Coordinates of C-alpha atoms and ligand atoms in Angstrom, one line a residue:
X475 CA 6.8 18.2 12.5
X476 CA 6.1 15.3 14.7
X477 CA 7.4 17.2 17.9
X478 CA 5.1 20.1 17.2
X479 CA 2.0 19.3 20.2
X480 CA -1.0 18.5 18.7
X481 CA -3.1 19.3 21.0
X482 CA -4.0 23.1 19.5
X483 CA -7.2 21.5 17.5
X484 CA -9.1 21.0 20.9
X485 CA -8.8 24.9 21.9
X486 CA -12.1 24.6 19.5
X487 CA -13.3 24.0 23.1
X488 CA -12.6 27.6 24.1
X489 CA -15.6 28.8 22.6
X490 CA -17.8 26.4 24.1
X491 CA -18.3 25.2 27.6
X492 CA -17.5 21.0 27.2
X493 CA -19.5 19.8 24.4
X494 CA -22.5 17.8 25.7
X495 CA -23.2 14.7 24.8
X496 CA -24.2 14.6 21.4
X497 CA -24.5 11.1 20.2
X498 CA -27.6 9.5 19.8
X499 CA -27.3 6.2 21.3
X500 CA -30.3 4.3 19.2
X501 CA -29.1 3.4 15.7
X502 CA -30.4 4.7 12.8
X503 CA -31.8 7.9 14.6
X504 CA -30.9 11.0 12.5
X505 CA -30.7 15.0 14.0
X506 CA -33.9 16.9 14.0
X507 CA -34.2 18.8 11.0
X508 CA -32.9 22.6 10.9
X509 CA -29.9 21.2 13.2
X510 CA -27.6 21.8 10.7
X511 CA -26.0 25.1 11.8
X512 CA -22.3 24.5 13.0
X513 CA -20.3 26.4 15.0
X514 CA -18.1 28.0 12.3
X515 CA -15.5 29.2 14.1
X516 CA -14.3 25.4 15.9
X517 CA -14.9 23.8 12.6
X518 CA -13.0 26.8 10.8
X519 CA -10.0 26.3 13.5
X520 CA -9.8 22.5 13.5
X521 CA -9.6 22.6 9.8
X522 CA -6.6 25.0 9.4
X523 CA -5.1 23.8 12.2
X524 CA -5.2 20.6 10.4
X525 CA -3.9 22.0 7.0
X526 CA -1.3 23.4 8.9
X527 CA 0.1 20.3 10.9
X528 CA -0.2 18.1 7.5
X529 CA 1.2 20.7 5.7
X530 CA 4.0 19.3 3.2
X531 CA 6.4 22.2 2.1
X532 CA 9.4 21.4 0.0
X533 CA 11.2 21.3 2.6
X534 CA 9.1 18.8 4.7
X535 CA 9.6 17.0 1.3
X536 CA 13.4 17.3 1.2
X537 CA 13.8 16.6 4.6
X538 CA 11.8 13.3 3.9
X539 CA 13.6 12.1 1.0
X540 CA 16.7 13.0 2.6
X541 CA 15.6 10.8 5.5
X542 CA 14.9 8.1 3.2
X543 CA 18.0 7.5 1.2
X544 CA 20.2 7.5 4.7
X545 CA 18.1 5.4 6.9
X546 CA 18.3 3.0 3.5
X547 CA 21.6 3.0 4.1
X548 CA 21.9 2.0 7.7
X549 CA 19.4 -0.6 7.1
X550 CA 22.0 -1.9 4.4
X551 CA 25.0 -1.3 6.8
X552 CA 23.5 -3.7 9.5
X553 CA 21.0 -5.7 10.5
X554 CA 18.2 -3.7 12.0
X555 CA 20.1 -0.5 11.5
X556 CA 17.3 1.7 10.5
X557 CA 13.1 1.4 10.4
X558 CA 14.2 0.2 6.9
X559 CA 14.7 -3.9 7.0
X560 CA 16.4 -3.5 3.7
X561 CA 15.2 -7.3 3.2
X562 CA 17.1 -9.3 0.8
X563 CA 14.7 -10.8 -1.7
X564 CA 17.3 -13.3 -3.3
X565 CA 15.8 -12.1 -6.1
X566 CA 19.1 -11.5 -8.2
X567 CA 18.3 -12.4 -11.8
X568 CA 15.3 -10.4 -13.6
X569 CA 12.9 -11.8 -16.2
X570 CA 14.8 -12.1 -19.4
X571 CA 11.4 -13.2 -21.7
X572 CA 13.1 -16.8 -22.7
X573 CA 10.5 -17.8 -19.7
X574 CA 8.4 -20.9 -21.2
X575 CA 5.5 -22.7 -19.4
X576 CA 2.8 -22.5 -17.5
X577 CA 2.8 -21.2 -14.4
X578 CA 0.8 -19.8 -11.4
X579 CA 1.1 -17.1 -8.7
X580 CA -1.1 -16.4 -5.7
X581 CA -1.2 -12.8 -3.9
X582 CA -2.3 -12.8 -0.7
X583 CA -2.7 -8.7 -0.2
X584 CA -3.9 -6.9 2.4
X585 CA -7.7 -6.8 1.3
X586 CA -7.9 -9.1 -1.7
X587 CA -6.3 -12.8 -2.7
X588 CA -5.8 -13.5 -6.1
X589 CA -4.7 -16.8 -8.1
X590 CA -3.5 -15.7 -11.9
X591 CA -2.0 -18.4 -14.5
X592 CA 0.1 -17.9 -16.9
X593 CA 1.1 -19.5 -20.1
X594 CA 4.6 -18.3 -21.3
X595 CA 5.9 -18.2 -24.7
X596 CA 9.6 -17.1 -24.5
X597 CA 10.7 -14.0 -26.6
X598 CA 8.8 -14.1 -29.1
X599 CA 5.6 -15.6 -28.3
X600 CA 5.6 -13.6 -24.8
X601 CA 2.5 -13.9 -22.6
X602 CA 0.6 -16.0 -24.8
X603 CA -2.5 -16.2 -22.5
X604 CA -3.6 -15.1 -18.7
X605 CA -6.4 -15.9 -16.2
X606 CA -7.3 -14.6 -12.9
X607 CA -9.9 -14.4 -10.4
X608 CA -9.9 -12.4 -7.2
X609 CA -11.6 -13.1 -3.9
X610 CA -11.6 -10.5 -0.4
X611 CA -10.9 -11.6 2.3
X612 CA -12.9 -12.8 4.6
X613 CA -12.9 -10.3 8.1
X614 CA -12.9 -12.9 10.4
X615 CA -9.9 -14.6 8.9
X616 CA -8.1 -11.8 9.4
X617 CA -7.6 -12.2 13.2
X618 CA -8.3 -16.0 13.0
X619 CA -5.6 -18.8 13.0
X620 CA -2.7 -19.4 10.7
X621 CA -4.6 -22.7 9.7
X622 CA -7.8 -21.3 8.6
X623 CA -5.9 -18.6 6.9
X624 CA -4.0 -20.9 4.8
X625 CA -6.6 -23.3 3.9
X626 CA -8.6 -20.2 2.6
X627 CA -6.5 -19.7 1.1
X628 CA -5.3 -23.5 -0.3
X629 CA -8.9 -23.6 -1.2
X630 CA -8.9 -20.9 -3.5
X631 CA -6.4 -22.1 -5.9
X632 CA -7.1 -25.6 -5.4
X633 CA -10.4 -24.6 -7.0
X634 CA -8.9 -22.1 -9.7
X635 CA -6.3 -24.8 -10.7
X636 CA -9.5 -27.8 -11.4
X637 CA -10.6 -25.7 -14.8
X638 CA -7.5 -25.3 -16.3
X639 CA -7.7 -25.7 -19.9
X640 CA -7.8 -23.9 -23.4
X641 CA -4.7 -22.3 -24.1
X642 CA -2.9 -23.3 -21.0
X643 CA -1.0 -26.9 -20.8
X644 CA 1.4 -28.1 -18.4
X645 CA 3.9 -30.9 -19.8
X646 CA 3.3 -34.7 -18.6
X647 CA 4.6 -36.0 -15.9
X648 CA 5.3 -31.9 -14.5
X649 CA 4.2 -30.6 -11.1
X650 CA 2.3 -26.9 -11.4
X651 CA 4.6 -23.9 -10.1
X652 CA 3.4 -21.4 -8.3
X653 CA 5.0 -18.0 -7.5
X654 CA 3.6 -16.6 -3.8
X655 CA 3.2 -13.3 -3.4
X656 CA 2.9 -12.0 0.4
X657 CA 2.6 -8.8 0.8
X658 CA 3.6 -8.6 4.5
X659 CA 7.5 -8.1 6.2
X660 CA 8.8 -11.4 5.6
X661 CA 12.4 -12.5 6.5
X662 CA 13.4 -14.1 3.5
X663 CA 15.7 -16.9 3.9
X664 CA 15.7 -18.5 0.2
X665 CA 13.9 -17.4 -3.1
X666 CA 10.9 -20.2 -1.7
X667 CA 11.1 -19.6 1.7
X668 CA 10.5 -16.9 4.6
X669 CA 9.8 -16.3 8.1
X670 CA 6.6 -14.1 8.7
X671 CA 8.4 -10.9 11.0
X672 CA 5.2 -9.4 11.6
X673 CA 1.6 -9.2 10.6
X674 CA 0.8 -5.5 9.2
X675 CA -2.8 -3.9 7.4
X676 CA -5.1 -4.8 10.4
X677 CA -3.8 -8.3 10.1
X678 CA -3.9 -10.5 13.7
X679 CA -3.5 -13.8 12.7
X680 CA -2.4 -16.1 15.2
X681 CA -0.1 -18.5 15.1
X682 CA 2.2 -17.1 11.8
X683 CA 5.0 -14.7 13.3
X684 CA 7.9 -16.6 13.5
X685 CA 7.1 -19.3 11.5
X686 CA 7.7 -20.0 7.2
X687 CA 5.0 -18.4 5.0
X688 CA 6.2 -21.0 2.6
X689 CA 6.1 -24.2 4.8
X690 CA 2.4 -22.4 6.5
X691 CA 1.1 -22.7 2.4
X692 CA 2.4 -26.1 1.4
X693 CA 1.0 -27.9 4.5
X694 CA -2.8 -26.5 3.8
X695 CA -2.1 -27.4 -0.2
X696 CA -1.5 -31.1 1.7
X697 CA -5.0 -30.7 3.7
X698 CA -6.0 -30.0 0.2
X699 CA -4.8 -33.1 -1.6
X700 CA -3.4 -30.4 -3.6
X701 CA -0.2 -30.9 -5.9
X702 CA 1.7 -27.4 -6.2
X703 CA 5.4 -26.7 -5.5
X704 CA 5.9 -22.8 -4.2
X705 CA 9.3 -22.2 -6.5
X706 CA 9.6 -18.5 -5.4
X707 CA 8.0 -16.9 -2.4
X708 CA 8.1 -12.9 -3.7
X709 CA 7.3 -9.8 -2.2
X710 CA 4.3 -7.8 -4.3
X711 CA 6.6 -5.5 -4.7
X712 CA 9.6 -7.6 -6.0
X713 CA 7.0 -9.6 -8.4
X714 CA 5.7 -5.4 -9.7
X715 CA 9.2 -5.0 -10.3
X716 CA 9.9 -8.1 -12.1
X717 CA 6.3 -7.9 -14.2
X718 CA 7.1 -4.9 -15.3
X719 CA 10.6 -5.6 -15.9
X720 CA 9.5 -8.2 -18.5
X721 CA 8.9 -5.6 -20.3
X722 CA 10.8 -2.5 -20.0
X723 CA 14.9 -2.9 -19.2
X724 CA 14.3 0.6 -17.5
X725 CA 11.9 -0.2 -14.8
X726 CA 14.6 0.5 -11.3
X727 CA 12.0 0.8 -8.6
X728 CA 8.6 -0.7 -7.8
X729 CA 6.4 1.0 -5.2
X730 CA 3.2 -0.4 -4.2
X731 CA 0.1 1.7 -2.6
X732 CA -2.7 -0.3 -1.9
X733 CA -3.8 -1.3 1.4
X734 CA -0.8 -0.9 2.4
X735 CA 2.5 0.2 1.2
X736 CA 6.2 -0.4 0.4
X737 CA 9.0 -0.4 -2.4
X738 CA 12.0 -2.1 -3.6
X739 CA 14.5 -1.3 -5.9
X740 CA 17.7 -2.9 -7.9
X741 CA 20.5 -3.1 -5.7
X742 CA 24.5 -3.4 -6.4
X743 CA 25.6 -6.4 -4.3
X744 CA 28.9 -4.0 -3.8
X745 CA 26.6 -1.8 -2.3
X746 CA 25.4 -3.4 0.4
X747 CA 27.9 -3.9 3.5
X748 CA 25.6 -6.5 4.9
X749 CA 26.6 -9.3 2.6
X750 CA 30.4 -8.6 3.5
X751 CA 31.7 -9.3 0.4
X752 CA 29.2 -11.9 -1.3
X753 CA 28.4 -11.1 -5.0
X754 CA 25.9 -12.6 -6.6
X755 CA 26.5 -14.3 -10.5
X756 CA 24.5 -10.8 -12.0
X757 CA 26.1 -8.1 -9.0
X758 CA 23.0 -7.6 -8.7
X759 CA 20.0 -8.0 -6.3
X760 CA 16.6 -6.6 -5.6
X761 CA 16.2 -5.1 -1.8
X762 CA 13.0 -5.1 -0.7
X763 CA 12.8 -1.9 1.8
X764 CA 9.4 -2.5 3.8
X765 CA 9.2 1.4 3.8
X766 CA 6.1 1.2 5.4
X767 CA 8.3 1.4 8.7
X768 CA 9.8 4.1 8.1
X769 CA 8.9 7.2 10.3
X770 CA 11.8 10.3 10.3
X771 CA 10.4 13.9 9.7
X772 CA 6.2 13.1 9.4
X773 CA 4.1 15.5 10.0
X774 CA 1.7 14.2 12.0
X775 CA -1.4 15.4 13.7
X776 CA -3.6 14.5 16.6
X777 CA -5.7 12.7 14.8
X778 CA -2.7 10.3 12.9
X779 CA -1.5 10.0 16.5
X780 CA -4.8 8.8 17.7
X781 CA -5.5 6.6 15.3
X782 CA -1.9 4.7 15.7
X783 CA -2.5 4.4 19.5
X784 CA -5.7 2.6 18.8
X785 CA -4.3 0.3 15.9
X786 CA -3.3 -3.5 16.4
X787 CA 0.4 -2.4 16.1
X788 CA 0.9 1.0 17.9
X789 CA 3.7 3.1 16.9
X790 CA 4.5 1.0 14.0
X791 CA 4.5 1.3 10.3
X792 CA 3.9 5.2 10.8
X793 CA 4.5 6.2 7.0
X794 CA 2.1 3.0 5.9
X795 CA -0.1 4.6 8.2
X796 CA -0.5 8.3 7.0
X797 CA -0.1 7.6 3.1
X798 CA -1.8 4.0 2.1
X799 CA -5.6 2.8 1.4
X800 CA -6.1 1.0 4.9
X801 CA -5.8 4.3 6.6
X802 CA -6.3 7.7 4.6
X803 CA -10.5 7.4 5.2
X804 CA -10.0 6.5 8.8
X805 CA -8.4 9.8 9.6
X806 CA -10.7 12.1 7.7
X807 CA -13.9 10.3 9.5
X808 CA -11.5 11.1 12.8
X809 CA -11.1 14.5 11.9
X810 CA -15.1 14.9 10.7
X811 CA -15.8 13.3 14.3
X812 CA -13.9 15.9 16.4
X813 CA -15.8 18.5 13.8
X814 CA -19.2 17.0 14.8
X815 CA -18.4 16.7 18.2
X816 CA -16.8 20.2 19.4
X817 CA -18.4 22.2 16.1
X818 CA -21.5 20.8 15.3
X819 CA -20.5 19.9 11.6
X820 CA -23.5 17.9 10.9
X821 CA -26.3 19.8 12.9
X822 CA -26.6 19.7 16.9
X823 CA -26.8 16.0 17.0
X824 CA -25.3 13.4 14.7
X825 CA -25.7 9.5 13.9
X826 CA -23.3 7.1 16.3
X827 CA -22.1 5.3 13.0
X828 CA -19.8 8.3 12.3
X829 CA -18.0 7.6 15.6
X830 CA -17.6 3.7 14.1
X831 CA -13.4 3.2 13.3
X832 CA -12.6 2.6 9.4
X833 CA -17.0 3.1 8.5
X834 CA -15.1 6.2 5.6
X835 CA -13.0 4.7 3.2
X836 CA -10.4 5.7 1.3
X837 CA -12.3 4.8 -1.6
X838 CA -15.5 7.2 -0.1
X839 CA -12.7 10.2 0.1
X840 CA -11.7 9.4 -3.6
X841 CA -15.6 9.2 -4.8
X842 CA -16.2 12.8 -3.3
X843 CA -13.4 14.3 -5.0
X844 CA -14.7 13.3 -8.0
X845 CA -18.0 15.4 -7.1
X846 CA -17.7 18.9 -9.2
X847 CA -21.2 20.0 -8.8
X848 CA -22.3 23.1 -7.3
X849 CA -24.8 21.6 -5.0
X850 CA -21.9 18.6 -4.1
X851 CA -25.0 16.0 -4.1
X852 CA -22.8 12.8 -4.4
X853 CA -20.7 14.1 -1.4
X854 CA -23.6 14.1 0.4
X855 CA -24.9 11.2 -0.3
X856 CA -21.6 9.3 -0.4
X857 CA -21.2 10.9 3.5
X858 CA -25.0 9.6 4.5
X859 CA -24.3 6.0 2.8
X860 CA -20.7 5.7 4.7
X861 CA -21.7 7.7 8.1
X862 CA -25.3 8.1 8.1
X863 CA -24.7 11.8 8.4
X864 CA -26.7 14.6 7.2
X865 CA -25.1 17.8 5.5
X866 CA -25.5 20.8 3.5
X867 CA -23.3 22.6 1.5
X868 CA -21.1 24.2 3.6
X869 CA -20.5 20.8 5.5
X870 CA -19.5 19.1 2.3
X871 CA -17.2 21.7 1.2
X872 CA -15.6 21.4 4.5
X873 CA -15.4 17.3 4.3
X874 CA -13.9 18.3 1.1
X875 CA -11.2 20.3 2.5
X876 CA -10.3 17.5 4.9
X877 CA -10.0 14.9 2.3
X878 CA -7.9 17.1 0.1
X879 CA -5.7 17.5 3.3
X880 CA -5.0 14.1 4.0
X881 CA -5.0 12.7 0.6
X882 CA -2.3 15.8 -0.3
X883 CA 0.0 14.6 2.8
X884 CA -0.2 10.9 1.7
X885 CA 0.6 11.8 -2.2
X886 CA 3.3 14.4 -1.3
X887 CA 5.1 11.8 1.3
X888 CA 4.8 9.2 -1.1
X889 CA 6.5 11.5 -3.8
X890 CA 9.3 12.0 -1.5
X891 CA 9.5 8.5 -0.4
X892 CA 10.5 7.8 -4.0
X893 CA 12.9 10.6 -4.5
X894 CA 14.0 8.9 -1.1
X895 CA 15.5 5.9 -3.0
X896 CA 16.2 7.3 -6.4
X897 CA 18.3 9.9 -5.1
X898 CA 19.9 7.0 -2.9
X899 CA 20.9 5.0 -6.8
X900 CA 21.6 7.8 -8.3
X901 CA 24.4 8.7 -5.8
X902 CA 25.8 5.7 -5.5
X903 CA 25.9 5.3 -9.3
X904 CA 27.4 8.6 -9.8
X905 CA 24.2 9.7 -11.8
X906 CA 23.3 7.0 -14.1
X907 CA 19.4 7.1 -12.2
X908 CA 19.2 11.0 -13.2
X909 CA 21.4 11.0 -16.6
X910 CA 18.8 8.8 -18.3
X911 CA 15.3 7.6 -18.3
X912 CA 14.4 5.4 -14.7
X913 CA 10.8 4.1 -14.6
X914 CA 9.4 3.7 -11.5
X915 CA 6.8 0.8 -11.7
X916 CA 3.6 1.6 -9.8
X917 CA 1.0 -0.6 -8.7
X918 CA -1.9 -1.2 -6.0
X919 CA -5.6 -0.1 -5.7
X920 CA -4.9 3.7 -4.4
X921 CA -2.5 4.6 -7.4
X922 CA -4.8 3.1 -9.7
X923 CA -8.2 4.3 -8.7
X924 CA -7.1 7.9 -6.9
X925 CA -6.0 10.3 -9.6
X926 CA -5.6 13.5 -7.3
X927 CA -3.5 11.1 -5.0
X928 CA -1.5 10.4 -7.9
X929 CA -1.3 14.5 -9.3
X930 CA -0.2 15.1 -5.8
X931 CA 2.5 12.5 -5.8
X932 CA 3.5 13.3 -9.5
X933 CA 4.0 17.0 -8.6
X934 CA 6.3 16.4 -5.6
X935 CA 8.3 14.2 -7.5
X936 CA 8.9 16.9 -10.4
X937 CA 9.1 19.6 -7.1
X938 CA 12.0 17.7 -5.8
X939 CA 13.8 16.7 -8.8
X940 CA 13.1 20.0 -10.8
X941 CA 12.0 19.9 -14.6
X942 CA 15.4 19.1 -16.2
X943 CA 15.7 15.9 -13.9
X944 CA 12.1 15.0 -13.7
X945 CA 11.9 14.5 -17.1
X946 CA 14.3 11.5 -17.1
X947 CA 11.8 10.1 -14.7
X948 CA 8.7 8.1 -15.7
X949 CA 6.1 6.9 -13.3
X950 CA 4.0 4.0 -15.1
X951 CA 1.7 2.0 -13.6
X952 CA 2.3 -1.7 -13.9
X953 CA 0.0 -2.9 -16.4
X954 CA 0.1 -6.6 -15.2
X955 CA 1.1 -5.7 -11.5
X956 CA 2.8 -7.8 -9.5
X957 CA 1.1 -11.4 -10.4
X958 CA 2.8 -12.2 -13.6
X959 CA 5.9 -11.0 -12.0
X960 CA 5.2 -13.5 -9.0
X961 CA 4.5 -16.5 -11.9
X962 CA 7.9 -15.0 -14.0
X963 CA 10.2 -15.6 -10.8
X964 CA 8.1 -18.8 -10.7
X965 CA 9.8 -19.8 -14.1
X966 CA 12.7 -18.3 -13.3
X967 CA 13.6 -20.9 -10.4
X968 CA 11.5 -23.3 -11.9
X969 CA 13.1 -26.7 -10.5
X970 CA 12.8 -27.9 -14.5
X971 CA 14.9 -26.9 -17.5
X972 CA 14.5 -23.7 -18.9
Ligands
ADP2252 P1 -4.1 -5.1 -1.7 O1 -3.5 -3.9 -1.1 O2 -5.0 -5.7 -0.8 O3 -3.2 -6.0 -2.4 P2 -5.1 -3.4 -3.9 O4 -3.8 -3.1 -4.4 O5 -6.2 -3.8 -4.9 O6 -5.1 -4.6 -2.8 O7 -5.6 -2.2 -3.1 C1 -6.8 -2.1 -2.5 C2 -6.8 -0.8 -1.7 O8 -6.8 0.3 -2.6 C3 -8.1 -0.7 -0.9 O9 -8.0 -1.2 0.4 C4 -8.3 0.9 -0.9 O10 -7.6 1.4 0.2 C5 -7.6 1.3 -2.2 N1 -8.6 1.6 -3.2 C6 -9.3 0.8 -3.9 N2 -10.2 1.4 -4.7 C7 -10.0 2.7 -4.5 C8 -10.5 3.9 -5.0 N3 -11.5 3.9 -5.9 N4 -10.1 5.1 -4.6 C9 -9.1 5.1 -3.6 N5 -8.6 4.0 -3.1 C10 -9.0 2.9 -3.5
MG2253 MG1 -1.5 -6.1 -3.4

């Protein structure tokens, strides 16, 4: 597990004398043809020994879930008691569908930013109509200033909100509501407000950490001249819950995997020592975990170990880090680089790009699993568009293997993070989570897009529940996601009557 040393993938070396230096320096130079022999026997023990380190037995997965549920529990106990925040959400009443109005949200993810509206009907008429648009983010915002973040993103729904119209119609004399989704560890003080704890997803802005998100938004709407009041500052996790709540009463647990990752779930307010004693009006309250903390009982390889030491928050967010979006590519290329380097994977000599951090995708590694041909073309290509690396077969079937590696770890883990904290409800609810049917609402781009990501995370679910239980357990995605759920808690603290 993550004691075992690492360092076995390097005795690849033993059958060489130190590799010599194999980059080309110029850019764009490719190997010579009739390079592409490899040196079988490093590749062949680099790769096992990977399969092996990553390797996810049940009991790995047990040990994970197990891991889960109790250091949910300390986090609940006290304050910084786990990797777990366990962060209040104030979230404690739920969409009922009376919600009537227009009203906006604005997700600030870790790749995207999206502005939806949202005219609400009540119970009968529902959602009665929706618009969105969606914008990435810009890279050098990322690592810019608070400021220049925020009136990014100010701008973006200051322009969204000018061509309102059709079905959508806010009453005289009303201010527009917006629900915020932030999708990064926010100390939430109040439904609208919330101190930024860290930046997370390759994020480095300056300026933000300590301060209100909420407070950080409203002052660029005023350099905007625009009119918006942020009623509820959610979590994208809270708002999947609460979307998908709307319209299922069974939806328990949200769990996002995009970029990034995390879950929350519907707490008792008795089960949470923290509060000492405060109840909310429903007993209820949604706990937003920030699992992407968490770290007990990984397996984790050289390469996971690598990569964390030369990320922006080192030793951090360790399960975000071997099961989401931002990171699965980034540790195949890192394990196709050692390949190249001490076994000649792609020929004798191979392109520098391949040695570039984050150049594979997770979306790349998805694209190549969906390759079923016997020659494995679009894996080649999809490797010489990404890397600039040539291969043949053999080569792809081996940046095959790696993929399936990493991509089955991060499903697996995620499986058991979820057993984690129904197994946690179910205990403390003396088996109302098991006895009858819990969804689980799923939502982000590497659920959606990735389905052997999601067979691998199904299957470890139904491995660690068995059949009888599993079948009590849906995982759905979250058709609407986390926006209308952001522009629902919107209503629901509207500061008008509803
Ligand atoms: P965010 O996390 O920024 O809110 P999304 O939920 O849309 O945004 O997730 C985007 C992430 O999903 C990307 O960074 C990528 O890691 C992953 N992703 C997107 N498309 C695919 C795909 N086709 N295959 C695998 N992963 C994908
Ligand atoms: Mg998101």
């Amino acid at each position: 597990m993550s004691s075992i040393p690492t360092t076995t993938t390097s005795a690849a070396g033993f059958f060489r004398i130190p590799p010599p230096p194999h980059r080309i320096p110029a850019a764009g130079v490719r190997m010579m043809a009739g390079a592409l022999q490899s040196n079988a026997s490093s590749v062949g023990t680099i790769l096992t020994n990977l399969q092996h380190e990553s390797a996810t037995p049940l009991p790995v997965l047990r040990h994970v879930a197990d891991a889960m549920t109790e250091d949910m529990r300390a986090g609940l106990a006290v304050e910084g008691g786990s990797d777990l925040k366990m962060i209040l959400s104030y979230v404690d009443a739920l969409p009922s569908g009376n919600e009537k109005g227009l009203f906006y949200a604005l997700d600030l993810g870790g790749t995207n930013f999206r502005v939806l509206r949202v005219q609400l009907g009540g119970k009968e008429e529902r959602v009665i109509a929706t618009e969105s648009e969606q914008v990435s983010i810009p890279k050098e915002l990322m690592s810019g200033t608070s400021e220049q973040l925020f009136d990014f993103i100010a701008n973006g729904l200051a322009t969204f909100a000018e061509v309102e119209g059709g079905n959508f119609r806010l009453p005289h004399g009303r201010q527009r509501e917006v629900g915020f989704t932030f999708s990064f560890p926010v100390m939430q003080t109040s439904i609208d407000s919330g101190i930024l704890m860290k930046w997370t997803k390759g994020f480095s802005v300056s300026g933000t950490a300590g301060r209100d998100v909420v407070a950080c938004l409203n002052e660029a709407m005023e350099r905007q001249a625009l009119d918006m009041r942020v009623s509820a500052l959610v979590n994208d996790t809270v708002g999947a819950l609460a979307g998908a709540r709307y319209w299922d009463d069974d939806v328990m647990v949200a769990v996002i995997l995009g970029t990034g990752t995390n879950a929350c779930y519907v707490e008792r307010t008795d089960a949470i020592p923290r509060l000492n004693g405060t109840m909310s009006a429903s007993g209820m309250t949604i706990i937003n975990t920030e699992w992407g903390a968490f770290s007990n009982g990984i397996p984790l390889t050289v390469f996971d170990r690598d990569m964390d030491a030369a990320s922006i928050n080192p030793g951090e967010q360790i399960f975000e880090k071997t099961i989401s979006g931002m990171y699965l590519g980034e540790i195949a290329r890192r394990v196709l680089l050692k390949m190249a380097e001490e076994g000649d994977l792609f020929g004798r000599s191979f392109p520098e790009k391949l040695t570039t951090p984050f150049i594979l995708r997770t979306p790349d590694l998805c694209a190549m699993q969906q390759d079923n041909s016997d020659d494995l073309q679009a894996v080649g290509s999809i490797l010489y568009n990404a890397t600039q690396v040539e291969s043949n077969l053999s080569s792809r079937k081996v940046a095959l293997e790696v993929c399936d590696a990493i991509v089955k770890r991060g499903g697996r883990l995620a499986g058991a993070g979820i057993v984690g904290i129904l197994q946690k409800m179910d205990q403390d609810s003396k088996g109302s989570i098991y006895g009858k049917q819990t969804v689980v609402a799923m939502d982000g781009g590497l659920y959606e897009h990735y389905p052997q990501y999601r067979g691998y995370m199904q299957r470890a679910v139904e491995e660690l529940l068995g059949s009888e239980i599993s079948r009590n357990i849906v995982i759905e995605h979250s058709k609407d996601g986390s926006g209308i759920g952001a522009a629902l808690l919107a209503a629901t603290n509207s500061k008008y009557e509803h």
